[in-house]
Amino acid sequence: MATIKKGILERLNAREVVIGDGGFVIALEKRGYVKAGPWTPEASVTHPEAVRQLHREFLRAGSNVMQTFTFYSSDDKLGNSTEALKITGTQINEAACDLARQVASEGDALVAGGVSQTPSYLKCKSETEVKAIFKKQLEVFVKKNVDFLIAEYFEHVEELEWAVQVLKTSGKPVAASLCMGPEGEMHNVSPGECAVRLVKAGAQIVGVNCHCDPMTCVKAVKLMKEGVEKAGLTAHYMVQPLGFHTPDCNCQGYLNLPEFPFALETRSLTRWDAHKYAREAYKAGIRFIGGCCGFEPYHIRAVAEELAPERGFLPAASEKHGMWGASLEMHTKPWVRARSRRDYWEHLLPASGRPMCPSLSTPDT
Amino acid sequence: MATIKKGILERLNAREVVIGDGGFVIALEKRGYVKAGPWTPEASVTHPEAVRQLHREFLRAGSNVMQTFTFYSSDDKLGNSTEALKITGTQINEAACDLARQVASEGDALVAGGVSQTPSYLKCKSETEVKAIFKKQLEVFVKKNVDFLIAEYFEHVEELEWAVQVLKTSGKPVAASLCMGPEGEMHNVSPGECAVRLVKAGAQIVGVNCHCDPMTCVKAVKLMKEGVEKAGLTAHYMVQPLGFHTPDCNCQGYLNLPEFPFALETRSLTRWDAHKYAREAYKAGIRFIGGCCGFEPYHIRAVAEELAPERGFLPAASEKHGMWGASLEMHTKPWVRARSRRDYWEHLLPASGRPMCPSLSTPDT
Amino acid sequence: MATIKKGILERLNAREVVIGDGGFVIALEKRGYVKAGPWTPEASVTHPEAVRQLHREFLRAGSNVMQTFTFYSSDDKLGNSTEALKITGTQINEAACDLARQVASEGDALVAGGVSQTPSYLKCKSETEVKAIFKKQLEVFVKKNVDFLIAEYFEHVEELEWAVQVLKTSGKPVAASLCMGPEGEMHNVSPGECAVRLVKAGAQIVGVNCHCDPMTCVKAVKLMKEGVEKAGLTAHYMVQPLGFHTPDCNCQGYLNLPEFPFALETRSLTRWDAHKYAREAYKAGIRFIGGCCGFEPYHIRAVAEELAPERGFLPAASEKHGMWGASLEMHTKPWVRARSRRDYWEHLLPASGRPMCPSLSTPDT
Amino acid sequence: MATIKKGILERLNAREVVIGDGGFVIALEKRGYVKAGPWTPEASVTHPEAVRQLHREFLRAGSNVMQTFTFYSSDDKLGNSTEALKITGTQINEAACDLARQVASEGDALVAGGVSQTPSYLKCKSETEVKAIFKKQLEVFVKKNVDFLIAEYFEHVEELEWAVQVLKTSGKPVAASLCMGPEGEMHNVSPGECAVRLVKAGAQIVGVNCHCDPMTCVKAVKLMKEGVEKAGLTAHYMVQPLGFHTPDCNCQGYLNLPEFPFALETRSLTRWDAHKYAREAYKAGIRFIGGCCGFEPYHIRAVAEELAPERGFLPAASEKHGMWGASLEMHTKPWVRARSRRDYWEHLLPASGRPMCPSLSTPDT
């Protein structure tokens, strides 16, 4: 069946919506398989059933992309986390590819091999050394024949350019995604300039992920698009934001919020927030729309449901979900029945139940 | 291995802490396997891997009780939900027992067969008719040889008495749990009186679950305990509250809050809230401590970690969790490292990121 | 003109609404004439124009009672506050009577001589000693021929009984008001019992003031009324609550809130809150309706406007105030014009503009 | 005594701090003498004692400027408001000058004649017609020999230029103040450009007032200063912001907030907010520091107290105010005594007591 699937570029060229998946490390931390701090993906080897299950939930929710659970799985990052386990980065990456492929083959999803920023870059290692790390990861992805590649969660556009330059050698489509808001990348490179550099480096898809909330990320991608178009270039656009409301976080992202990473609950998106996000991203011309940390399967389902009119179909998980609360129609209490309509949920301003807590925080620095 | 496990009463008689599990319907709704509204558990048959995975996560988090995923699985409730699927309540109940037993056998957990309130009671069916429903469910539990029985999520003490009377005929230990706060059951029966009636009906363990937040539920169980002791009786106590902050909900519980069931995110407990709850429940003399709707595996892990000093051991999932944020100790940013201590998380007042939203709601009626 | 005014009891016996005034010490602290901490009323002597002006504003707003500005003006309380000024309590009380009379004579208002709790009682002075203090104050009120007497701001019902016993010797009507919520007075005397004791001591009007917010105070007075009626007695009822929202303060009142006394702004009632309060008090059968700390002239005007249909007239200050925002009708901006209606202001949930601040505080103790 | 007072420019040239007054229309609306909507100052004629009292409170609080209560008192604005009263604009302006002078002579304050924007400008009347209005007002100020002139509450820089051009013909110093935030004036003229135009028109003092909260206004004045300096010009700077927190209002100011004008209580500054504002304004190089709508006498006192170290003296009203809560030192309750220190009030995050209300609003448009 995989052989007849359309590739990522075919889909995007046809202006189809491609729905990404959500955040694995935050979800699996709560499920007991990832340690906050290191955030490494050894569960691909040690607890494959847990990783597989999360892939399946995203697939059911409508994801067209099974991103290999290989976040932070370069050898320079894994270090102590997996040493005692005697697991290598290559083992993790291979196992992750197999899990993603297995689930992707159960539906209409592609496998994307994923790389992320490296400690080596931050330690000022040379371009050669950093590229060698990406090359090693790429070898696994080529061997396992992933459908395309995503270089995601990069704070520095220079390192991301290097990653793209390595990944494009495979001949597979490359998506490149930075962590940034509309102010641009940390060293004050504007979103437009970042996008142009990434396209020139060889990325066919560019965008942002993590660090900021949905509306902030969409704004940043809009600026990328403007920059690319102004430069007379073309690209596809992706966005995979936080599943949290973070209007108070500065350009360094939600890591600086006092609630990170163990008290973010109150900031979580509702499914209705995810609806609004999906519409906004679509209107901005973005066609690869997914999520990052905090995006759970039901948020992805909401994205798929919001864009069902455009796509013409609902995801599998919608068999267990009435659109806009429709499943409450038969409730015995009339005031709960009254919640079975779009207007209700679209306008609800949910209370926190925490009157001792503020609405916004001051970011740490 | 199951043969050498201590039974529920042995544990409670020895004043051991027994950790319950969390809420299946809310968690599986988000994962895509339960429909809000009907809230029925046919996934035990249709998607056993998803149910098994959630059991495993709770087991890893420290649960000593695998409650069969048989909520609302009486034939009079299942009705339309499963008709089209040609699945009977008995099939669901059998499959649920098998899943719970399989995972329980992987660790130190018991299987509890679960029954909940019936539509028949609300429709004023006779005691005979209602008891027949519980009897039919009990037959499966007896056949599958569960370790004990829990009658949970009852709004009316009379129906719960009937359930207890049926369940106790099996000779297995019976736990009975009402949905109520400190004001008592809906028809104004006080917690103390409820508890006395349930003990007299044959329950060895009594308590409350769902509908109210942790501190409210603990208060209600305290009143049950006082009532039982005043009556010269003895019992064990259980509490399985919501994983949501609901100080604004009235005695009919969180169903009346405008956010139920699709915008409860902001009300979710943090793991630190779960710590406080576990301590409070323990201090109140409650020894069967778990969760209901909104309790995710990491909340149960927090309960197990809070009570680790008393119990002498940590749950399996703690291998992926530093106590009190310890895993942030090695973070590169000093202000994130500063969060790797108990004092920080115990006193944090998390912001909602939603300045347009209120702190409390007015319950619907 | 004063000779033809109806007395306080005539009015209340006729079931007329008598509107009290607002809080002098908090208002004059902001205007620069009272020191927070001592809260003494020497401004009656040192800055009579400021005290007179505030009386006038309340009169214009609809007050029927000019309470002499003699709060805390017993010699044992004044002590250091006025020593350097060489002003005696008697001088203050006399000046205050003159100011109240002057303004009362400008409209339909009565003069009420006011006494409040004494440090002597708290220092366990004898009944004789405490009563001597009230007697000394009463002498001034008799000499200045006030229309009736109010013993207000008492935390202990026993001391208030003593005050009533002294004041009634004058033959003038006596109102007695405690600081308490529905839980009753500090030593756990219920509102009902307090009221009965005060009526038996000789008060014709009983009620509560200060310490709690409007709805809380109304509840407490309701309980007083129930107690009096159950005892087969009769009385009139008064309520003069805080002009602040204090749902989070415990029985010791708003002094224990962290914001007291210099950061209470965010808790201030709007005029619309005052409307609701007035209606609620009226419905509870209370006919002497005023305010205490935080009640500004415009709050009193709102009380008068809310009860205008029952009374048949508006206060003088309403010439400068359109009911329910009517004066915005001619605004040039259509969205401001849209605010010129009752429905708008009744349902508005005003934002604090302070997203870093919580909704509720934990009282200090 | 008035003859020996230093003039406004002498003070500012000497880098002295000149403290302005607060907002008359909002304060007098609450006191019952101004009607919201028209906001006209006929009380200068009809209730001089109320206007005089407010002047006195500001003087006591530390104001060095008694601004004539002549807001909106041009004939084209007064119209219906005063027609029935048979009072002319000239009568109001004359009375206002007399009141301001009387109180100014009681302390170290100057009289500033004030003009504000006109309906004629908004109705597109010609420059000649609009200037004629300012001329007529100026005649009174010249006749009454005010110390200097303030053209304040202008939304359009062009109209303000016209006003300045008229006022400077008197030979008296002229201050010119716009309603704007850092984004600039409504037609998108930047603060810097506005300031340059006003200086060129003849204003010796330029700044902003009303519409935005203190920190926003200070930011705007900083930009004005930068613009003036960049243009090689010199000026003095003034700021008279709202006494409300309005982070959520857009460039059209707080009129667009749903709470305007009858539910702004929760947004009121505390005195500690006023301290912060005064310090920030001083650090920005602004030396004429006052307030507008929402600034009450105690806020001005806080400004004077914050800058007492620089100025070397405290205002008269500080005899009734311990710095930083010092007057609570002798309180009987230890937890209230604990509030008698700077650190406490500087860091307090005051609760609203309104858990059903949001933190921020969406401005109307």
mmCIF file of N, CA, C and O in Angstrom, chain A residues 25-86:
data_model
loop_
_atom_site.group_PDB
_atom_site.id
_atom_site.type_symbol
_atom_site.label_atom_id
_atom_site.label_comp_id
_atom_site.label_asym_id
_atom_site.label_seq_id
_atom_site.Cartn_x
_atom_site.Cartn_y
_atom_site.Cartn_z
ATOM 1 N N VAL A 25 7.529 13.983 23.197
ATOM 2 C CA VAL A 25 8.249 13.959 24.481
ATOM 3 C C VAL A 25 7.360 14.372 25.652
ATOM 4 O O VAL A 25 7.392 13.749 26.714
ATOM 5 N N ILE A 26 6.534 15.401 25.459
ATOM 6 C CA ILE A 26 5.670 15.836 26.559
ATOM 7 C C ILE A 26 4.595 14.770 26.822
ATOM 8 O O ILE A 26 4.316 14.427 27.976
ATOM 9 N N ALA A 27 4.024 14.218 25.761
ATOM 10 C CA ALA A 27 2.969 13.207 25.941
ATOM 11 C C ALA A 27 3.530 11.953 26.607
ATOM 12 O O ALA A 27 2.913 11.387 27.519
ATOM 13 N N LEU A 28 4.703 11.527 26.153
ATOM 14 C CA LEU A 28 5.264 10.289 26.713
ATOM 15 C C LEU A 28 5.871 10.519 28.095
ATOM 16 O O LEU A 28 6.000 9.569 28.876
ATOM 17 N N GLU A 29 6.222 11.744 28.408
ATOM 18 C CA GLU A 29 6.661 12.033 29.775
ATOM 19 C C GLU A 29 5.499 11.767 30.725
ATOM 20 O O GLU A 29 5.667 11.138 31.775
ATOM 21 N N LYS A 30 4.319 12.231 30.366
ATOM 22 C CA LYS A 30 3.151 12.038 31.217
ATOM 23 C C LYS A 30 2.741 10.570 31.283
ATOM 24 O O LYS A 30 2.199 10.118 32.285
ATOM 25 N N ARG A 31 3.009 9.858 30.206
ATOM 26 C CA ARG A 31 2.656 8.438 30.185
ATOM 27 C C ARG A 31 3.725 7.581 30.856
ATOM 28 O O ARG A 31 3.538 6.374 31.030
ATOM 29 N N GLY A 32 4.876 8.188 31.177
ATOM 30 C CA GLY A 32 5.882 7.470 31.962
ATOM 31 C C GLY A 32 7.061 6.934 31.192
ATOM 32 O O GLY A 32 7.792 6.077 31.693
ATOM 33 N N TYR A 33 7.307 7.428 29.979
ATOM 34 C CA TYR A 33 8.344 6.818 29.149
ATOM 35 C C TYR A 33 9.463 7.760 28.726
ATOM 36 O O TYR A 33 10.387 7.347 28.028
ATOM 37 N N VAL A 34 9.360 9.014 29.097
ATOM 38 C CA VAL A 34 10.396 9.989 28.744
ATOM 39 C C VAL A 34 10.731 10.777 30.000
ATOM 40 O O VAL A 34 9.840 11.086 30.796
ATOM 41 N N LYS A 35 12.008 11.084 30.167
ATOM 42 C CA LYS A 35 12.421 11.854 31.335
ATOM 43 C C LYS A 35 12.568 13.326 30.971
ATOM 44 O O LYS A 35 13.299 13.669 30.035
ATOM 45 N N ALA A 36 11.857 14.161 31.711
ATOM 46 C CA ALA A 36 11.987 15.605 31.506
ATOM 47 C C ALA A 36 13.410 16.010 31.853
ATOM 48 O O ALA A 36 13.978 15.524 32.830
ATOM 49 N N GLY A 37 13.968 16.912 31.084
ATOM 50 C CA GLY A 37 15.364 17.315 31.290
ATOM 51 C C GLY A 37 16.145 16.786 30.118
ATOM 52 O O GLY A 37 16.387 17.532 29.161
ATOM 53 N N PRO A 38 16.520 15.480 30.129
ATOM 54 C CA PRO A 38 17.185 14.926 28.942
ATOM 55 C C PRO A 38 16.248 14.857 27.725
ATOM 56 O O PRO A 38 16.656 15.128 26.607
ATOM 57 N N TRP A 39 14.989 14.502 27.950
ATOM 58 C CA TRP A 39 13.987 14.422 26.867
ATOM 59 C C TRP A 39 14.422 13.498 25.723
ATOM 60 O O TRP A 39 14.142 13.779 24.559
ATOM 61 N N THR A 40 15.111 12.429 26.041
ATOM 62 C CA THR A 40 15.631 11.554 24.971
ATOM 63 C C THR A 40 14.669 10.395 24.659
ATOM 64 O O THR A 40 13.854 10.011 25.506
ATOM 65 N N PRO A 41 14.777 9.837 23.431
ATOM 66 C CA PRO A 41 13.753 8.936 22.906
ATOM 67 C C PRO A 41 14.080 7.452 22.985
ATOM 68 O O PRO A 41 13.697 6.695 22.094
ATOM 69 N N GLU A 42 14.798 7.034 24.023
ATOM 70 C CA GLU A 42 15.184 5.626 24.096
ATOM 71 C C GLU A 42 13.988 4.701 24.220
ATOM 72 O O GLU A 42 14.098 3.486 23.990
ATOM 73 N N ALA A 43 12.807 5.252 24.542
ATOM 74 C CA ALA A 43 11.621 4.402 24.628
ATOM 75 C C ALA A 43 11.330 3.701 23.310
ATOM 76 O O ALA A 43 10.681 2.651 23.299
ATOM 77 N N SER A 44 11.824 4.246 22.196
ATOM 78 C CA SER A 44 11.648 3.559 20.913
ATOM 79 C C SER A 44 12.217 2.145 20.985
ATOM 80 O O SER A 44 11.719 1.228 20.328
ATOM 81 N N VAL A 45 13.259 1.985 21.782
ATOM 82 C CA VAL A 45 13.854 0.660 21.968
ATOM 83 C C VAL A 45 13.279 -0.041 23.191
ATOM 84 O O VAL A 45 12.918 -1.208 23.150
ATOM 85 N N THR A 46 13.187 0.704 24.322
ATOM 86 C CA THR A 46 12.833 0.035 25.581
ATOM 87 C C THR A 46 11.331 -0.230 25.737
ATOM 88 O O THR A 46 10.943 -1.182 26.400
ATOM 89 N N HIS A 47 10.508 0.642 25.196
ATOM 90 C CA HIS A 47 9.058 0.471 25.334
ATOM 91 C C HIS A 47 8.354 0.742 24.010
ATOM 92 O O HIS A 47 7.538 1.659 23.895
ATOM 93 N N PRO A 48 8.661 -0.068 23.007
ATOM 94 C CA PRO A 48 8.112 0.202 21.676
ATOM 95 C C PRO A 48 6.584 0.244 21.661
ATOM 96 O O PRO A 48 6.004 1.002 20.889
ATOM 97 N N GLU A 49 5.932 -0.535 22.514
ATOM 98 C CA GLU A 49 4.462 -0.570 22.480
ATOM 99 C C GLU A 49 3.879 0.796 22.831
ATOM 100 O O GLU A 49 2.828 1.182 22.320
ATOM 101 N N ALA A 50 4.580 1.539 23.714
ATOM 102 C CA ALA A 50 4.076 2.857 24.116
ATOM 103 C C ALA A 50 4.249 3.858 22.980
ATOM 104 O O ALA A 50 3.369 4.686 22.731
ATOM 105 N N VAL A 51 5.362 3.772 22.296
ATOM 106 C CA VAL A 51 5.611 4.685 21.168
ATOM 107 C C VAL A 51 4.646 4.351 20.024
ATOM 108 O O VAL A 51 4.040 5.237 19.419
ATOM 109 N N ARG A 52 4.497 3.071 19.760
ATOM 110 C CA ARG A 52 3.606 2.631 18.689
ATOM 111 C C ARG A 52 2.174 3.106 18.963
ATOM 112 O O ARG A 52 1.470 3.584 18.075
ATOM 113 N N GLN A 53 1.755 2.981 20.208
ATOM 114 C CA GLN A 53 0.395 3.380 20.548
ATOM 115 C C GLN A 53 0.172 4.874 20.298
ATOM 116 O O GLN A 53 -0.861 5.280 19.761
ATOM 117 N N LEU A 54 1.160 5.690 20.646
ATOM 118 C CA LEU A 54 0.995 7.126 20.424
ATOM 119 C C LEU A 54 0.957 7.437 18.921
ATOM 120 O O LEU A 54 0.136 8.243 18.462
ATOM 121 N N HIS A 55 1.815 6.768 18.158
ATOM 122 C CA HIS A 55 1.730 6.915 16.690
ATOM 123 C C HIS A 55 0.316 6.579 16.209
ATOM 124 O O HIS A 55 -0.271 7.303 15.415
ATOM 125 N N ARG A 56 -0.204 5.484 16.698
ATOM 126 C CA ARG A 56 -1.540 5.041 16.234
ATOM 127 C C ARG A 56 -2.611 6.058 16.578
ATOM 128 O O ARG A 56 -3.534 6.298 15.818
ATOM 129 N N GLU A 57 -2.482 6.642 17.778
ATOM 130 C CA GLU A 57 -3.493 7.627 18.165
ATOM 131 C C GLU A 57 -3.447 8.844 17.237
ATOM 132 O O GLU A 57 -4.492 9.372 16.854
ATOM 133 N N PHE A 58 -2.251 9.252 16.891
ATOM 134 C CA PHE A 58 -2.159 10.395 15.966
ATOM 135 C C PHE A 58 -2.683 10.006 14.575
ATOM 136 O O PHE A 58 -3.367 10.801 13.924
ATOM 137 N N LEU A 59 -2.360 8.791 14.150
ATOM 138 C CA LEU A 59 -2.867 8.339 12.847
ATOM 139 C C LEU A 59 -4.398 8.357 12.832
ATOM 140 O O LEU A 59 -5.022 8.903 11.918
ATOM 141 N N ARG A 60 -4.974 7.758 13.856
ATOM 142 C CA ARG A 60 -6.434 7.759 13.984
ATOM 143 C C ARG A 60 -6.991 9.180 13.998
ATOM 144 O O ARG A 60 -8.087 9.439 13.483
ATOM 145 N N ALA A 61 -6.251 10.094 14.620
ATOM 146 C CA ALA A 61 -6.717 11.478 14.751
ATOM 147 C C ALA A 61 -6.618 12.243 13.444
ATOM 148 O O ALA A 61 -7.192 13.322 13.308
ATOM 149 N N GLY A 62 -5.880 11.648 12.479
ATOM 150 C CA GLY A 62 -5.823 12.309 11.181
ATOM 151 C C GLY A 62 -4.436 12.676 10.690
ATOM 152 O O GLY A 62 -4.303 13.261 9.605
ATOM 153 N N SER A 63 -3.397 12.350 11.450
ATOM 154 C CA SER A 63 -2.041 12.705 11.006
ATOM 155 C C SER A 63 -1.676 11.991 9.709
ATOM 156 O O SER A 63 -1.902 10.794 9.570
ATOM 157 N N ASN A 64 -1.077 12.733 8.803
ATOM 158 C CA ASN A 64 -0.542 12.147 7.576
ATOM 159 C C ASN A 64 0.958 11.969 7.647
ATOM 160 O O ASN A 64 1.579 11.563 6.669
ATOM 161 N N VAL A 65 1.520 12.321 8.768
ATOM 162 C CA VAL A 65 2.972 12.223 8.920
ATOM 163 C C VAL A 65 3.293 11.520 10.224
ATOM 164 O O VAL A 65 2.882 11.971 11.287
ATOM 165 N N MET A 66 3.986 10.402 10.120
ATOM 166 C CA MET A 66 4.508 9.738 11.314
ATOM 167 C C MET A 66 5.970 10.155 11.413
ATOM 168 O O MET A 66 6.822 9.673 10.655
ATOM 169 N N GLN A 67 6.207 11.072 12.349
ATOM 170 C CA GLN A 67 7.573 11.559 12.511
ATOM 171 C C GLN A 67 8.324 10.549 13.376
ATOM 172 O O GLN A 67 7.825 10.177 14.451
ATOM 173 N N THR A 68 9.464 10.077 12.950
ATOM 174 C CA THR A 68 10.193 9.089 13.760
ATOM 175 C C THR A 68 10.497 9.685 15.132
ATOM 176 O O THR A 68 10.836 10.860 15.243
ATOM 177 N N PHE A 69 10.333 8.870 16.163
ATOM 178 C CA PHE A 69 10.593 9.371 17.516
ATOM 179 C C PHE A 69 12.099 9.355 17.759
ATOM 180 O O PHE A 69 12.635 8.461 18.429
ATOM 181 N N THR A 70 12.772 10.335 17.154
ATOM 182 C CA THR A 70 14.239 10.402 17.204
ATOM 183 C C THR A 70 14.708 11.763 17.687
ATOM 184 O O THR A 70 15.813 12.197 17.382
ATOM 185 N N PHE A 71 13.858 12.430 18.433
ATOM 186 C CA PHE A 71 14.210 13.745 18.967
ATOM 187 C C PHE A 71 15.421 13.634 19.893
ATOM 188 O O PHE A 71 15.451 12.778 20.761
ATOM 189 N N TYR A 72 16.376 14.486 19.688
ATOM 190 C CA TYR A 72 17.573 14.515 20.542
ATOM 191 C C TYR A 72 18.327 13.183 20.530
ATOM 192 O O TYR A 72 18.990 12.856 21.514
ATOM 193 N N SER A 73 18.213 12.422 19.433
ATOM 194 C CA SER A 73 18.890 11.117 19.459
ATOM 195 C C SER A 73 20.203 11.127 18.682
ATOM 196 O O SER A 73 20.589 10.132 18.098
ATOM 197 N N SER A 74 20.880 12.245 18.713
ATOM 198 C CA SER A 74 22.264 12.246 18.219
ATOM 199 C C SER A 74 23.158 11.775 19.364
ATOM 200 O O SER A 74 22.828 11.968 20.539
ATOM 201 N N ASP A 75 24.242 11.154 19.029
ATOM 202 C CA ASP A 75 25.087 10.552 20.070
ATOM 203 C C ASP A 75 25.595 11.578 21.076
ATOM 204 O O ASP A 75 25.710 11.299 22.271
ATOM 205 N N ASP A 76 25.885 12.794 20.589
ATOM 206 C CA ASP A 76 26.421 13.800 21.514
ATOM 207 C C ASP A 76 25.372 14.246 22.528
ATOM 208 O O ASP A 76 25.699 14.782 23.584
ATOM 209 N N LYS A 77 24.100 14.037 22.218
ATOM 210 C CA LYS A 77 23.036 14.420 23.142
ATOM 211 C C LYS A 77 22.645 13.256 24.045
ATOM 212 O O LYS A 77 22.413 13.432 25.240
ATOM 213 N N LEU A 78 22.571 12.077 23.480
ATOM 214 C CA LEU A 78 22.098 10.923 24.260
ATOM 215 C C LEU A 78 22.976 10.690 25.480
ATOM 216 O O LEU A 78 22.486 10.538 26.596
ATOM 217 N N GLY A 79 24.283 10.672 25.242
ATOM 218 C CA GLY A 79 25.262 10.572 26.322
ATOM 219 C C GLY A 79 24.813 9.720 27.491
ATOM 220 O O GLY A 79 24.465 8.542 27.321
ATOM 221 N N ASN A 80 24.761 10.337 28.642
ATOM 222 C CA ASN A 80 24.470 9.612 29.875
ATOM 223 C C ASN A 80 23.095 8.970 29.897
ATOM 224 O O ASN A 80 22.870 7.975 30.557
ATOM 225 N N SER A 81 22.179 9.578 29.202
ATOM 226 C CA SER A 81 20.792 9.096 29.276
ATOM 227 C C SER A 81 20.683 7.623 28.941
ATOM 228 O O SER A 81 19.876 6.901 29.505
ATOM 229 N N THR A 82 21.455 7.197 27.965
ATOM 230 C CA THR A 82 21.273 5.845 27.466
ATOM 231 C C THR A 82 22.497 4.969 27.661
ATOM 232 O O THR A 82 22.468 3.776 27.375
ATOM 233 N N GLU A 83 23.547 5.563 28.183
ATOM 234 C CA GLU A 83 24.799 4.822 28.365
ATOM 235 C C GLU A 83 24.574 3.546 29.176
ATOM 236 O O GLU A 83 24.923 2.445 28.755
ATOM 237 N N ALA A 84 23.928 3.746 30.315
ATOM 238 C CA ALA A 84 23.703 2.611 31.213
ATOM 239 C C ALA A 84 22.866 1.534 30.544
ATOM 240 O O ALA A 84 22.963 0.349 30.861
ATOM 241 N N LEU A 85 22.021 1.977 29.608
ATOM 242 C CA LEU A 85 21.137 1.035 28.920
ATOM 243 C C LEU A 85 21.852 0.303 27.784
ATOM 244 O O LEU A 85 21.302 -0.627 27.201
ATOM 245 N N LYS A 86 23.068 0.753 27.490
ATOM 246 C CA LYS A 86 23.839 0.163 26.379
ATOM 247 C C LYS A 86 23.047 0.221 25.070
ATOM 248 O O LYS A 86 22.997 -0.748 24.311
#
